[in-house]
Amino acid sequence: MKKITIYDVAREAGVSLATVSRVINGSSVVREKTKQKVLKVIEDLDFKPNQIARGLATSKTTTIAIIFPQSLFAHVKDMIGGIGDAGRHLDYNITIYTTDDIGDDDTVGDVLEKVVKTRADGVILFNNDQIDQEIELVRKYKIPAVVIGACVSDELIGSIYIDAKQVAFQIIDSYLKKGKSDIVFVSPKQNLVRTNDLIAGIKEAYAQHQQTFSDEQIIHTSSHYEKCYPQLLEYFRSHHHEVVFSSYDKEGVAVINAASDNNIKIPDDMEVISMMDTSYSLMSRPTLTSIHLPIYDMGALAVRLLTKILNDEEIETKEVCVNTIIMKRESTK
Amino acid sequence: MKKITIYDVAREAGVSLATVSRVINGSSVVREKTKQKVLKVIEDLDFKPNQIARGLATSKTTTIAIIFPQSLFAHVKDMIGGIGDAGRHLDYNITIYTTDDIGDDDTVGDVLEKVVKTRADGVILFNNDQIDQEIELVRKYKIPAVVIGACVSDELIGSIYIDAKQVAFQIIDSYLKKGKSDIVFVSPKQNLVRTNDLIAGIKEAYAQHQQTFSDEQIIHTSSHYEKCYPQLLEYFRSHHHEVVFSSYDKEGVAVINAASDNNIKIPDDMEVISMMDTSYSLMSRPTLTSIHLPIYDMGALAVRLLTKILNDEEIETKEVCVNTIIMKRESTK
DNA sequence: TTGAAAGCGCTAACAA
DNA sequence: TTGTTAGCGCTTTCAA
């Protein structure tokens, strides 16, 4: 069974190629009657225009690539909903590329090379510890891009981010005002939110109160609960703080569980607050106070912004800052 | 800056198009010296072959589409790791399509139409309540496919699944043997594992013990914790069972929390066992006994099987059954 | 071992 | 409003 092409449609409808091309692309110059005739034949023959051929002819693939390291997947997954929906509505295909941060080969470079070969129209990147390298490559190949989680922009690059520094500042400032300065910050290596920005915000809050936040107050941990929990269980055997601020719910829950298992009462003995507001925070006991990010929207916004860049549409700002809101639950007073 | 093409390489290397094509495709007939010369030019010019053009010429896109409803995302996400890695290693691109089960339009049909237009070589489907329709369309369009979570196969279709009936049978049988027959089954609407198979296994176990499992012992719930937990909280106010079997950890945790909040002691008053073995089961208190599925592998296997179908490779079986293992934790005795 | 040339299926000037 | 035709960048016979 041969695939039917625009030729078949043209022949069957008794018109030229160009006319068929016009109707499938919704050109307005074609006479209504001709259009109906062609449409009928398309329907009868169940003709599906070949995107590949169109891509070759137009140098556009209507494809957006998203690139992320496996370890960031927990964050990316929730965005895929927004990305997928926006892609579907705007008629873009979404191709995913995972960079394997375990292997030692140059996956970032390899992946971007692949993106170039497939001629994706644009790419969505996520903040991670290789983001600078990714941005550099994207610039080199002149691929339009939107990065989620960091604030960058130029001719071909836009971003969707949250003001992490500000968020951290507010949280910490509010505790310092209450006289609580025995605070530790727990963070995994990979995060959607820039850890450094968070730390900068924390430090600024301390500075504001004539105190200093030392690097000893930072606990580096794994984003795998299996590793994170035992580490914290050991930690809380001999430590105890007024407040723990975690940059992701999973670690937040690990803190709650590890502390509870060491008989530290939450929130009475210690308060825990984290970020992302995933379902982990609802499932934990006590439930976890968490800073909500509009994850789904960030994905959808990224696609929208990228398509604007691709189509040279009017753009208000290429650096879109989204708002956060703190979801107060049982782990804080 | 114009994109450089195979023509540029040919000219620069003083050979013909065909020769360049041969070297980038690793043809063995080209003389080593010529090959090196061409390779050098490719390097110098930083030439990246255009996949789109190649796709048009060969009618192959080396692209696999994966299609899933948003509501199944919790399950699919963990597989994306395996799918992404396998895709990268086998040099296939992965394009994702989400079917929006909220909207009332024919998204399944629309999405498959899109897949046809983009000429994906094959597609990976996931068991869900529209799977029959999806399979029908895939057959109609003659697209090679692998479905994850259900056992089906034919000329162009393969599958990766677990024997859900058997799994459920074993669990329930073991409890019935201990004389525990006050069991309820909790299940969300969408699931990667066929709920009906699970129920069939449960019923078979009951039958084996000359008892019957009634439909009143099934609790239908939402896959959203926010909805599931309140429903169960209410339920356990007036109910109490020996065993709760849940088809997904999220609901398993909801059961634990809802029961605990009604002062039902787990596992002493009631045992809870669930499926998937996600990190939810580790984070819950008490920790949740759960049936482990090799999720990552299932994704990778699906890609591998699909590529075998695509390339007419030798295939042992098109219905690949993967093993499960029960991860005993605190919620069962 | 290499090259010439005919597609792959579509778009987009340009003409009519 | 419609048709003709030259590409888009690559693969793949067929000849040499």
XYZ file of C-alpha atoms (C1' of nucleotides) in Angstrom:
698
model
C 0.000 0.000 0.000
C 1.716 3.125 -1.254
C 1.568 6.277 0.806
C -0.553 8.759 -0.977
C 0.969 12.120 -1.713
C 0.008 15.545 -2.757
C 0.385 14.402 -6.358
C -2.336 11.842 -5.961
C -4.617 14.431 -4.482
C -3.852 16.893 -7.257
C -4.490 14.358 -9.982
C -7.669 13.095 -8.404
C -9.002 16.586 -7.865
C -7.934 17.743 -11.281
C -5.877 20.641 -9.978
C -2.194 21.388 -9.661
C 0.175 20.589 -6.845
C 0.314 24.196 -5.845
C -3.392 24.385 -5.337
C -3.440 21.391 -3.079
C -0.519 22.834 -1.155
C -2.484 26.041 -0.794
C -5.522 24.415 0.628
C -3.655 22.313 3.144
C -1.858 25.411 4.287
C -5.029 27.441 4.508
C -4.069 29.989 1.898
C -6.880 32.445 1.360
C -6.413 32.937 -2.358
C -7.998 29.694 -3.416
C -11.560 29.737 -4.643
C -14.047 28.247 -2.240
C -15.346 25.774 -4.762
C -11.893 24.480 -5.653
C -11.045 24.276 -2.026
C -14.056 22.124 -1.244
C -13.245 19.852 -4.138
C -9.695 19.379 -2.934
C -10.781 18.913 0.653
C -13.170 16.217 -0.451
C -10.433 14.329 -2.249
C -8.102 14.691 0.738
C -10.801 13.211 2.893
C -11.568 10.395 0.471
C -7.961 9.435 0.036
C -7.202 9.926 3.725
C -4.236 12.020 2.740
C -1.852 13.103 5.514
C 0.703 15.679 4.422
C 4.252 14.558 5.032
C 5.793 16.857 7.620
C 9.257 15.728 6.706
C 8.920 16.883 3.141
C 7.401 20.105 4.331
C 10.240 20.507 6.778
C 12.763 20.116 4.029
C 10.995 22.612 1.829
C 10.485 25.225 4.505
C 13.492 24.621 6.720
C 11.105 24.428 9.634
C 10.263 21.329 11.577
C 7.730 22.691 14.066
C 9.623 20.680 16.606
C 10.887 21.805 19.956
C 13.514 19.810 21.780
C 13.655 19.641 25.523
C 16.916 18.665 27.140
C 17.426 17.693 30.733
C 19.651 15.510 32.863
C 18.045 12.402 34.291
C 18.634 13.669 37.789
C 16.460 16.669 37.181
C 13.622 14.569 36.026
C 11.655 14.852 39.210
C 11.277 18.547 38.464
C 10.916 18.329 34.757
C 8.187 15.732 34.826
C 5.579 18.047 36.224
C 6.385 20.577 33.573
C 5.945 18.131 30.786
C 2.220 18.427 31.257
C 2.351 22.128 30.480
C 4.878 21.655 27.733
C 2.890 18.868 26.121
C -0.379 20.740 26.230
C 1.098 23.966 24.948
C 2.908 22.061 22.226
C -0.272 20.373 21.152
C -2.248 23.589 21.071
C 0.403 25.490 19.187
C 1.038 22.559 16.897
C 4.604 21.870 17.816
C 6.106 18.478 18.341
C 8.119 17.932 21.478
C 11.227 15.808 21.348
C 12.952 14.846 24.549
C 16.636 14.324 25.122
C 18.022 13.182 28.400
C 21.626 13.792 29.245
C 23.006 10.951 31.230
C 25.010 12.463 34.035
C 26.362 9.120 35.099
C 28.357 8.394 31.978
C 31.621 10.169 31.401
C 31.180 10.953 27.753
C 30.341 14.362 26.485
C 26.613 13.855 26.455
C 25.714 17.509 26.490
C 27.697 18.060 23.335
C 26.406 14.886 21.744
C 22.844 15.706 22.524
C 23.063 19.192 21.137
C 24.654 17.830 18.031
C 21.681 15.556 17.656
C 19.333 18.469 18.066
C 21.174 20.287 15.315
C 20.955 17.298 13.018
C 17.256 16.897 13.529
C 16.829 20.595 12.885
C 14.579 21.277 15.847
C 13.302 24.818 15.561
C 14.144 25.589 19.147
C 15.065 24.067 22.452
C 13.962 24.255 26.051
C 16.660 23.896 28.684
C 16.383 23.437 32.431
C 18.668 24.875 35.019
C 21.231 22.303 36.102
C 24.900 22.181 36.822
C 25.822 21.978 33.166
C 23.539 24.764 32.078
C 26.348 27.143 31.195
C 27.829 24.658 28.811
C 24.425 24.038 27.287
C 23.786 27.721 26.793
C 27.154 28.154 25.202
C 26.446 25.419 22.681
C 22.983 26.694 21.945
C 24.538 30.070 21.207
C 27.224 28.526 19.048
C 24.666 26.703 16.919
C 22.342 29.703 16.986
C 19.387 27.667 18.161
C 16.567 29.689 19.688
C 16.125 28.610 23.288
C 14.221 29.151 26.482
C 15.739 28.174 29.766
C 13.570 27.321 32.703
C 14.862 28.020 36.167
C 17.538 30.586 35.471
C 17.334 34.158 34.314
C 19.183 34.680 31.055
C 18.329 36.219 27.728
C 19.695 37.569 24.508
C 18.711 37.758 20.869
C 17.642 34.134 20.644
C 17.279 33.171 24.280
C 14.516 33.733 26.763
C 13.825 32.403 30.216
C 11.153 31.492 32.705
C 12.347 31.675 36.268
C 11.538 32.449 39.839
C 13.393 35.007 41.856
C 15.095 32.440 44.054
C 17.187 34.956 45.889
C 14.156 36.946 46.868
C 12.224 33.850 47.931
C 15.042 32.650 50.158
C 15.535 36.123 51.550
C 11.925 36.419 52.630
C 11.783 33.048 54.294
C 14.982 33.507 56.220
C 14.310 37.118 57.019
C 11.005 36.184 58.598
C 12.707 33.690 60.884
C 15.525 36.025 61.803
C 12.938 38.617 62.751
C 11.515 36.107 65.176
C 14.963 35.654 66.601
C 15.494 32.256 65.074
C 18.922 32.196 63.550
C 19.902 28.582 64.027
C 18.974 27.679 60.488
C 20.407 25.102 58.133
C 19.902 24.847 54.415
C 19.578 21.432 52.788
C 20.174 21.105 49.087
C 20.703 18.377 46.523
C 23.302 18.822 43.841
C 20.917 19.180 40.946
C 18.040 21.531 41.274
C 15.710 23.415 39.036
C 16.161 26.480 41.185
C 19.646 27.904 41.317
C 21.083 26.836 44.619
C 23.538 29.689 44.562
C 20.753 32.220 44.253
C 19.020 30.658 47.200
C 22.187 30.866 49.245
C 22.738 34.435 48.185
C 19.258 35.291 49.447
C 19.897 33.558 52.731
C 23.172 35.378 53.204
C 21.598 38.676 52.410
C 18.932 38.112 55.035
C 21.557 37.311 57.616
C 23.552 40.356 56.623
C 20.463 42.488 56.993
C 20.286 41.324 60.587
C 23.980 41.904 61.218
C 24.650 38.196 61.324
C 26.435 35.842 59.002
C 25.354 32.610 57.414
C 28.311 30.287 57.263
C 28.876 27.513 54.775
C 28.721 25.045 57.626
C 25.031 25.724 57.724
C 24.650 24.108 54.324
C 23.990 20.395 54.097
C 24.717 18.926 50.694
C 22.760 15.805 50.031
C 21.590 13.475 47.321
C 18.367 13.848 45.417
C 17.794 10.140 45.971
C 15.724 9.568 49.060
C 17.481 6.261 49.644
C 20.736 8.112 50.143
C 19.439 11.311 51.572
C 17.437 9.832 54.423
C 20.242 7.753 55.986
C 22.592 10.710 55.774
C 20.121 12.933 57.566
C 19.214 10.234 60.054
C 22.836 10.172 61.088
C 23.070 13.938 61.052
C 20.110 14.535 63.338
C 21.453 12.057 65.823
C 23.790 14.751 66.998
C 22.369 17.927 65.547
C 19.368 19.987 66.136
C 18.284 23.299 64.727
C 15.499 25.780 64.981
C 14.745 25.748 61.298
C 15.604 23.634 58.296
C 15.109 25.112 54.855
C 15.204 22.605 52.056
C 15.188 23.362 48.375
C 13.044 20.410 47.393
C 10.193 18.500 49.021
C 11.819 15.136 48.760
C 14.670 16.281 50.966
C 12.163 18.146 53.098
C 10.343 14.903 53.804
C 13.658 13.182 54.467
C 14.415 15.872 57.035
C 11.047 15.370 58.712
C 11.418 11.611 58.808
C 15.041 11.626 59.892
C 14.416 14.202 62.606
C 11.275 12.454 63.839
C 13.172 9.203 64.034
C 15.609 10.978 66.318
C 12.765 12.151 68.484
C 12.931 15.706 67.327
C 9.377 17.000 67.354
C 8.258 18.892 64.302
C 7.358 21.718 64.316
C 7.779 22.255 68.066
C 11.464 21.419 68.346
C 12.327 22.215 64.779
C 10.530 23.773 61.847
C 10.914 22.507 58.313
C 10.116 24.410 55.163
C 10.833 23.392 51.633
C 10.209 24.207 47.994
C 8.199 22.973 45.025
C 4.988 21.942 46.749
C 4.760 18.507 45.185
C 2.495 15.773 46.481
C 5.331 14.612 48.712
C 4.587 17.558 50.937
C 0.984 16.455 51.385
C 1.814 12.851 52.048
C 4.382 13.442 54.731
C 3.490 13.347 58.431
C 3.438 16.035 59.637
C 2.595 17.607 56.301
C 5.304 19.793 54.902
C 5.157 23.543 54.472
C 6.403 24.238 50.996
C 6.833 27.056 48.543
C 4.609 26.542 45.576
C 5.922 27.142 42.075
C 3.567 27.212 39.106
C 5.306 24.275 37.514
C 2.734 23.414 34.882
C 2.504 27.045 33.835
C 6.247 27.398 33.634
C 6.316 24.610 31.076
C 3.484 26.081 29.073
C 4.962 29.582 29.262
C 8.304 28.301 28.073
C 6.750 26.797 24.965
C 4.765 29.935 24.325
C 7.770 32.192 24.717
C 9.871 30.000 22.497
C 7.286 30.017 19.732
C 7.167 33.780 19.976
C 10.892 33.929 19.488
C 10.636 31.485 16.596
C 7.932 33.459 14.836
C 9.326 36.883 15.547
C 6.252 37.841 17.460
C 6.071 40.843 19.715
C 7.644 39.956 23.056
C 7.163 42.007 26.189
C 10.048 40.540 28.029
C 12.329 37.633 27.410
C 12.877 37.157 31.109
C 9.631 35.980 32.586
C 9.576 35.853 36.353
C 6.791 33.768 37.849
C 5.390 34.124 41.319
C 5.621 31.762 44.214
C 3.331 31.313 47.129
C 4.024 29.648 50.430
C 1.777 26.745 51.296
C 1.609 26.694 55.061
C 1.248 23.205 56.498
C 2.062 21.390 59.702
C 5.837 21.420 59.645
C 6.070 25.093 60.531
C 4.542 27.107 63.324
C 25.667 32.282 7.881
C 24.390 29.653 5.526
C 23.976 26.089 6.718
C 26.588 23.959 5.109
C 25.419 20.956 3.170
C 26.733 17.832 1.666
C 27.428 19.802 -1.496
C 29.849 22.053 0.284
C 31.662 19.075 1.680
C 31.799 17.381 -1.712
C 33.158 20.457 -3.439
C 35.695 21.158 -0.736
C 36.889 17.553 -0.712
C 36.907 17.299 -4.478
C 34.617 14.308 -4.557
C 31.012 13.707 -5.511
C 27.916 13.920 -3.397
C 27.556 10.194 -3.435
C 30.951 9.686 -1.920
C 30.262 12.051 0.929
C 26.967 10.327 1.508
C 28.785 7.036 1.620
C 31.241 8.129 4.234
C 28.669 9.661 6.541
C 26.708 6.457 6.311
C 29.698 4.288 6.948
C 29.621 2.501 3.635
C 32.509 0.099 3.315
C 33.163 0.537 -0.364
C 34.913 3.861 -0.091
C 38.691 3.935 -0.234
C 40.308 4.702 3.096
C 42.247 7.650 1.759
C 39.166 9.256 0.241
C 37.286 8.624 3.411
C 39.878 10.383 5.529
C 39.903 13.328 3.192
C 36.144 13.667 3.403
C 36.109 13.202 7.144
C 38.643 15.967 7.493
C 36.516 18.368 5.484
C 33.422 17.425 7.474
C 35.321 18.226 10.627
C 36.711 21.471 9.285
C 33.375 22.680 8.033
C 31.559 21.396 11.115
C 29.077 19.731 8.832
C 25.993 18.177 10.435
C 23.936 16.039 8.066
C 20.336 17.170 7.852
C 18.151 14.422 9.255
C 15.094 15.866 7.637
C 16.524 15.557 4.168
C 17.700 12.102 4.972
C 14.288 11.244 6.289
C 12.699 12.348 3.084
C 15.101 10.342 1.004
C 14.875 7.177 3.040
C 11.332 7.381 4.368
C 12.760 6.811 7.807
C 12.864 9.349 10.569
C 14.595 7.387 13.328
C 11.964 8.828 15.567
C 9.798 7.005 18.043
C 6.683 8.624 19.390
C 5.436 7.952 22.874
C 1.809 8.647 23.630
C 0.229 8.798 27.037
C -2.599 10.512 28.870
C -1.598 13.157 31.378
C -3.158 11.150 34.138
C -0.798 8.289 33.550
C 2.183 10.496 33.800
C 3.130 9.425 37.270
C 3.864 5.997 35.866
C 5.281 7.032 32.571
C 7.756 9.452 34.020
C 9.930 6.801 35.552
C 10.037 4.964 32.289
C 11.192 7.968 30.394
C 14.621 7.432 31.873
C 14.863 4.023 30.256
C 13.237 5.195 27.076
C 15.497 8.207 26.805
C 18.659 6.248 27.441
C 17.749 3.451 25.074
C 16.765 5.991 22.455
C 20.040 7.768 22.784
C 22.075 4.596 22.553
C 20.169 3.249 19.583
C 20.133 6.638 17.937
C 16.437 7.211 17.889
C 14.715 10.443 18.720
C 11.847 10.343 21.152
C 8.851 12.551 20.598
C 6.228 12.813 23.273
C 2.514 13.327 22.829
C 0.183 13.746 25.736
C -3.466 13.070 25.295
C -5.442 15.455 27.381
C -8.160 13.442 29.026
C -9.871 16.529 30.334
C -10.859 17.980 26.982
C -13.751 16.512 25.113
C -12.248 16.523 21.664
C -10.940 13.436 19.999
C -7.397 13.807 21.206
C -6.419 10.216 20.664
C -7.359 10.462 17.025
C -5.771 13.871 16.661
C -2.565 12.767 18.250
C -2.248 9.689 16.101
C -2.902 11.776 13.054
C -0.034 13.974 14.112
C 2.189 10.968 14.532
C 1.329 9.880 11.018
C 2.096 13.306 9.638
C 5.455 13.458 11.295
C 6.206 9.987 9.980
C 7.486 8.591 13.242
C 8.910 5.153 12.556
C 7.074 3.624 15.464
C 5.168 4.401 18.593
C 5.150 3.361 22.231
C 1.779 3.204 23.954
C 0.923 2.772 27.618
C -1.983 0.869 29.019
C -4.826 3.227 29.858
C -8.541 3.304 29.478
C -8.354 4.376 25.860
C -5.766 1.825 24.874
C -8.110 -0.195 22.682
C -8.891 2.825 20.604
C -5.211 3.639 20.339
C -4.319 0.153 19.231
C -7.059 0.200 16.654
C -5.727 3.418 15.143
C -2.158 2.213 15.189
C -3.308 -0.846 13.270
C -5.283 1.226 10.837
C -2.278 3.390 10.037
C 0.025 0.377 10.089
C 2.425 1.996 12.516
C 4.741 -0.405 14.312
C 4.054 -0.184 18.035
C 4.943 -1.490 21.440
C 2.488 -1.238 24.266
C 3.661 -1.148 27.829
C 1.423 -2.567 30.515
C -0.818 -4.819 28.478
C -0.181 -8.046 26.661
C -0.959 -7.742 22.964
C 0.884 -8.503 19.772
C 0.572 -9.043 16.071
C 2.600 -8.472 12.951
C 3.564 -4.918 13.877
C 2.804 -4.804 17.573
C 4.732 -6.011 20.570
C 4.325 -5.515 24.284
C 6.115 -5.299 27.586
C 3.939 -6.226 30.508
C 3.690 -7.836 33.884
C 1.411 -10.708 34.633
C -0.941 -8.655 36.756
C -3.384 -11.437 37.301
C -0.707 -13.719 38.631
C 0.725 -11.016 40.879
C -2.653 -10.247 42.399
C -3.414 -13.926 42.750
C -0.275 -14.597 44.734
C -0.738 -11.702 47.104
C -4.347 -12.474 47.843
C -3.802 -16.195 47.957
C -1.127 -15.776 50.595
C -3.509 -13.800 52.795
C -6.386 -16.188 52.297
C -4.113 -19.012 53.325
C -3.535 -17.177 56.580
C -7.268 -16.947 56.998
C -7.434 -13.270 56.200
C -10.260 -12.739 53.804
C -11.468 -9.297 54.796
C -9.568 -7.634 51.992
C -10.348 -4.535 49.972
C -8.796 -3.445 46.718
C -8.126 0.232 46.096
C -7.617 1.407 42.552
C -7.471 4.667 40.647
C -9.169 4.944 37.304
C -6.051 5.158 35.193
C -3.316 2.704 35.794
C -0.371 1.295 33.969
C -1.316 -2.153 35.127
C -4.656 -3.442 33.920
C -7.025 -3.118 36.820
C -9.260 -5.800 35.402
C -6.429 -8.281 35.358
C -5.675 -7.495 38.954
C -9.297 -8.038 39.885
C -9.380 -11.252 37.917
C -6.399 -12.500 39.894
C -8.025 -11.537 43.170
C -11.233 -13.306 42.247
C -9.371 -16.381 41.192
C -7.608 -16.535 44.533
C -10.907 -16.238 46.356
C -12.424 -18.926 44.157
C -9.507 -21.167 44.913
C -10.420 -20.872 48.560
C -14.110 -21.449 47.950
C -14.910 -17.852 48.707
C -16.016 -14.969 46.565
C -14.639 -11.516 46.143
C -17.481 -9.087 45.683
C -17.389 -5.812 43.836
C -18.172 -4.079 47.107
C -14.645 -4.888 48.113
C -13.338 -2.560 45.427
C -12.774 1.089 46.248
C -12.516 3.314 43.212
C -10.561 6.434 43.907
C -8.718 9.284 42.252
C -5.075 9.221 41.336
C -4.813 12.688 42.853
C -3.766 12.473 46.468
C -5.730 15.610 47.233
C -8.925 13.814 46.342
C -7.997 10.312 47.317
C -6.950 11.049 50.880
C -10.164 12.808 51.993
C -12.249 10.066 50.438
C -10.333 7.406 52.303
C -10.286 9.438 55.509
C -14.048 9.387 55.423
C -14.124 5.739 54.469
C -11.954 4.541 57.309
C -14.039 6.442 59.785
C -16.535 3.613 59.579
C -14.636 0.809 57.929
C -11.862 -1.417 58.887
C -10.306 -4.367 57.114
C -7.631 -6.929 57.596
C -5.839 -6.100 54.412
C -5.859 -3.314 51.862
C -4.341 -3.988 48.466
C -3.699 -0.887 46.415
C -2.592 -0.800 42.817
C -0.352 2.219 43.210
C 1.828 3.592 45.993
C 0.236 6.979 46.042
C -3.090 5.470 47.003
C -1.253 3.081 49.294
C 0.174 6.020 51.214
C -3.243 7.643 51.250
C -4.626 4.479 52.808
C -1.909 4.465 55.456
C -2.426 8.116 56.298
C -6.203 7.975 56.249
C -6.302 4.839 58.351
C -3.714 6.145 60.822
C -5.696 9.339 61.182
C -8.636 7.172 62.201
C -6.507 5.439 64.771
C -6.193 2.247 62.831
C -2.759 0.861 63.602
C -0.757 -0.330 60.666
C 0.211 -3.133 60.291
C -1.273 -4.474 63.529
C -4.896 -3.582 62.911
C -4.667 -3.539 59.159
C -2.049 -4.442 56.608
C -1.422 -2.383 53.506
C 0.320 -3.555 50.382
C 0.633 -1.713 47.115
C 2.300 -1.701 43.730
C 5.056 0.102 41.838
C 7.591 0.584 44.616
C 8.142 4.283 44.016
C 9.849 6.556 46.502
C 6.452 7.280 48.013
C 6.600 3.883 49.623
C 9.882 4.734 51.333
C 8.768 8.118 52.528
C 5.554 7.009 54.146
C 5.334 6.238 57.858
C 5.123 3.345 58.378
C 6.949 2.531 55.179
C 4.844 0.826 52.586
C 5.248 -2.729 51.377
C 5.081 -2.569 47.620
C 5.479 -4.735 44.571
C 8.451 -3.636 42.594
C 8.217 -3.382 38.823
C 11.356 -2.855 36.744
C 10.047 0.426 35.428
C 13.244 1.786 33.932
C 13.900 -1.517 32.203
C 10.405 -1.693 30.835
C 10.982 1.611 29.080
C 14.326 0.520 27.716
C 12.978 -2.865 26.651
C 10.092 -1.238 24.858
C 12.437 0.868 22.785
C 14.641 -2.103 22.045
C 11.741 -4.292 21.012
C 10.306 -1.575 18.838
C 13.590 -1.054 17.034
C 13.768 -4.770 16.430
C 10.362 -4.669 14.845
C 11.379 -1.657 12.797
C 14.543 -3.259 11.516
C 13.115 -6.710 10.979
C 15.517 -8.174 13.447
C 15.119 -11.606 14.915
C 12.596 -11.464 17.749
C 12.212 -14.181 20.319
C 8.862 -13.084 21.522
C 6.761 -10.028 20.937
C 5.129 -10.384 24.314
C 7.755 -9.682 26.902
C 6.697 -10.410 30.455
C 8.852 -8.826 33.131
C 9.195 -10.011 36.682
C 8.046 -8.353 39.840
C 9.377 -8.667 43.328
C 7.708 -7.788 46.546
C 9.500 -5.237 48.673
C 8.573 -6.049 52.231
C 8.368 -3.000 54.473
C 6.601 -1.929 57.622
C 3.007 -1.822 56.460
C 2.656 -5.600 56.378
C 3.371 -8.239 58.966
C 35.857 2.664 -5.946
C 33.584 6.693 -7.680
C 30.219 9.781 -10.131
C 25.800 11.261 -12.506
C 21.289 11.749 -11.964
C 16.750 10.662 -10.527
C 13.926 10.899 -6.927
C 11.763 11.552 -1.696
C 6.997 15.056 -1.037
C 6.395 19.418 -0.336
C 6.698 24.895 -0.713
C 7.130 29.190 -2.964
C 8.371 32.283 -6.334
C 6.952 33.531 -10.846
C 3.826 33.410 -14.760
C -0.314 33.068 -16.703
C -7.284 32.334 -8.832
C -4.426 28.695 -10.658
C -0.384 26.314 -12.763
C 4.702 25.658 -13.762
C 8.904 24.920 -12.042
C 12.865 25.159 -9.333
C 14.517 23.919 -5.268
C 15.051 21.941 0.098
C 19.519 18.207 1.286
C 20.052 13.822 1.140
C 20.064 8.594 -0.654
C 20.425 5.279 -4.103
C 20.326 3.003 -8.340
C 22.975 2.583 -12.492
C 27.116 3.383 -15.170
C 31.621 4.100 -15.609
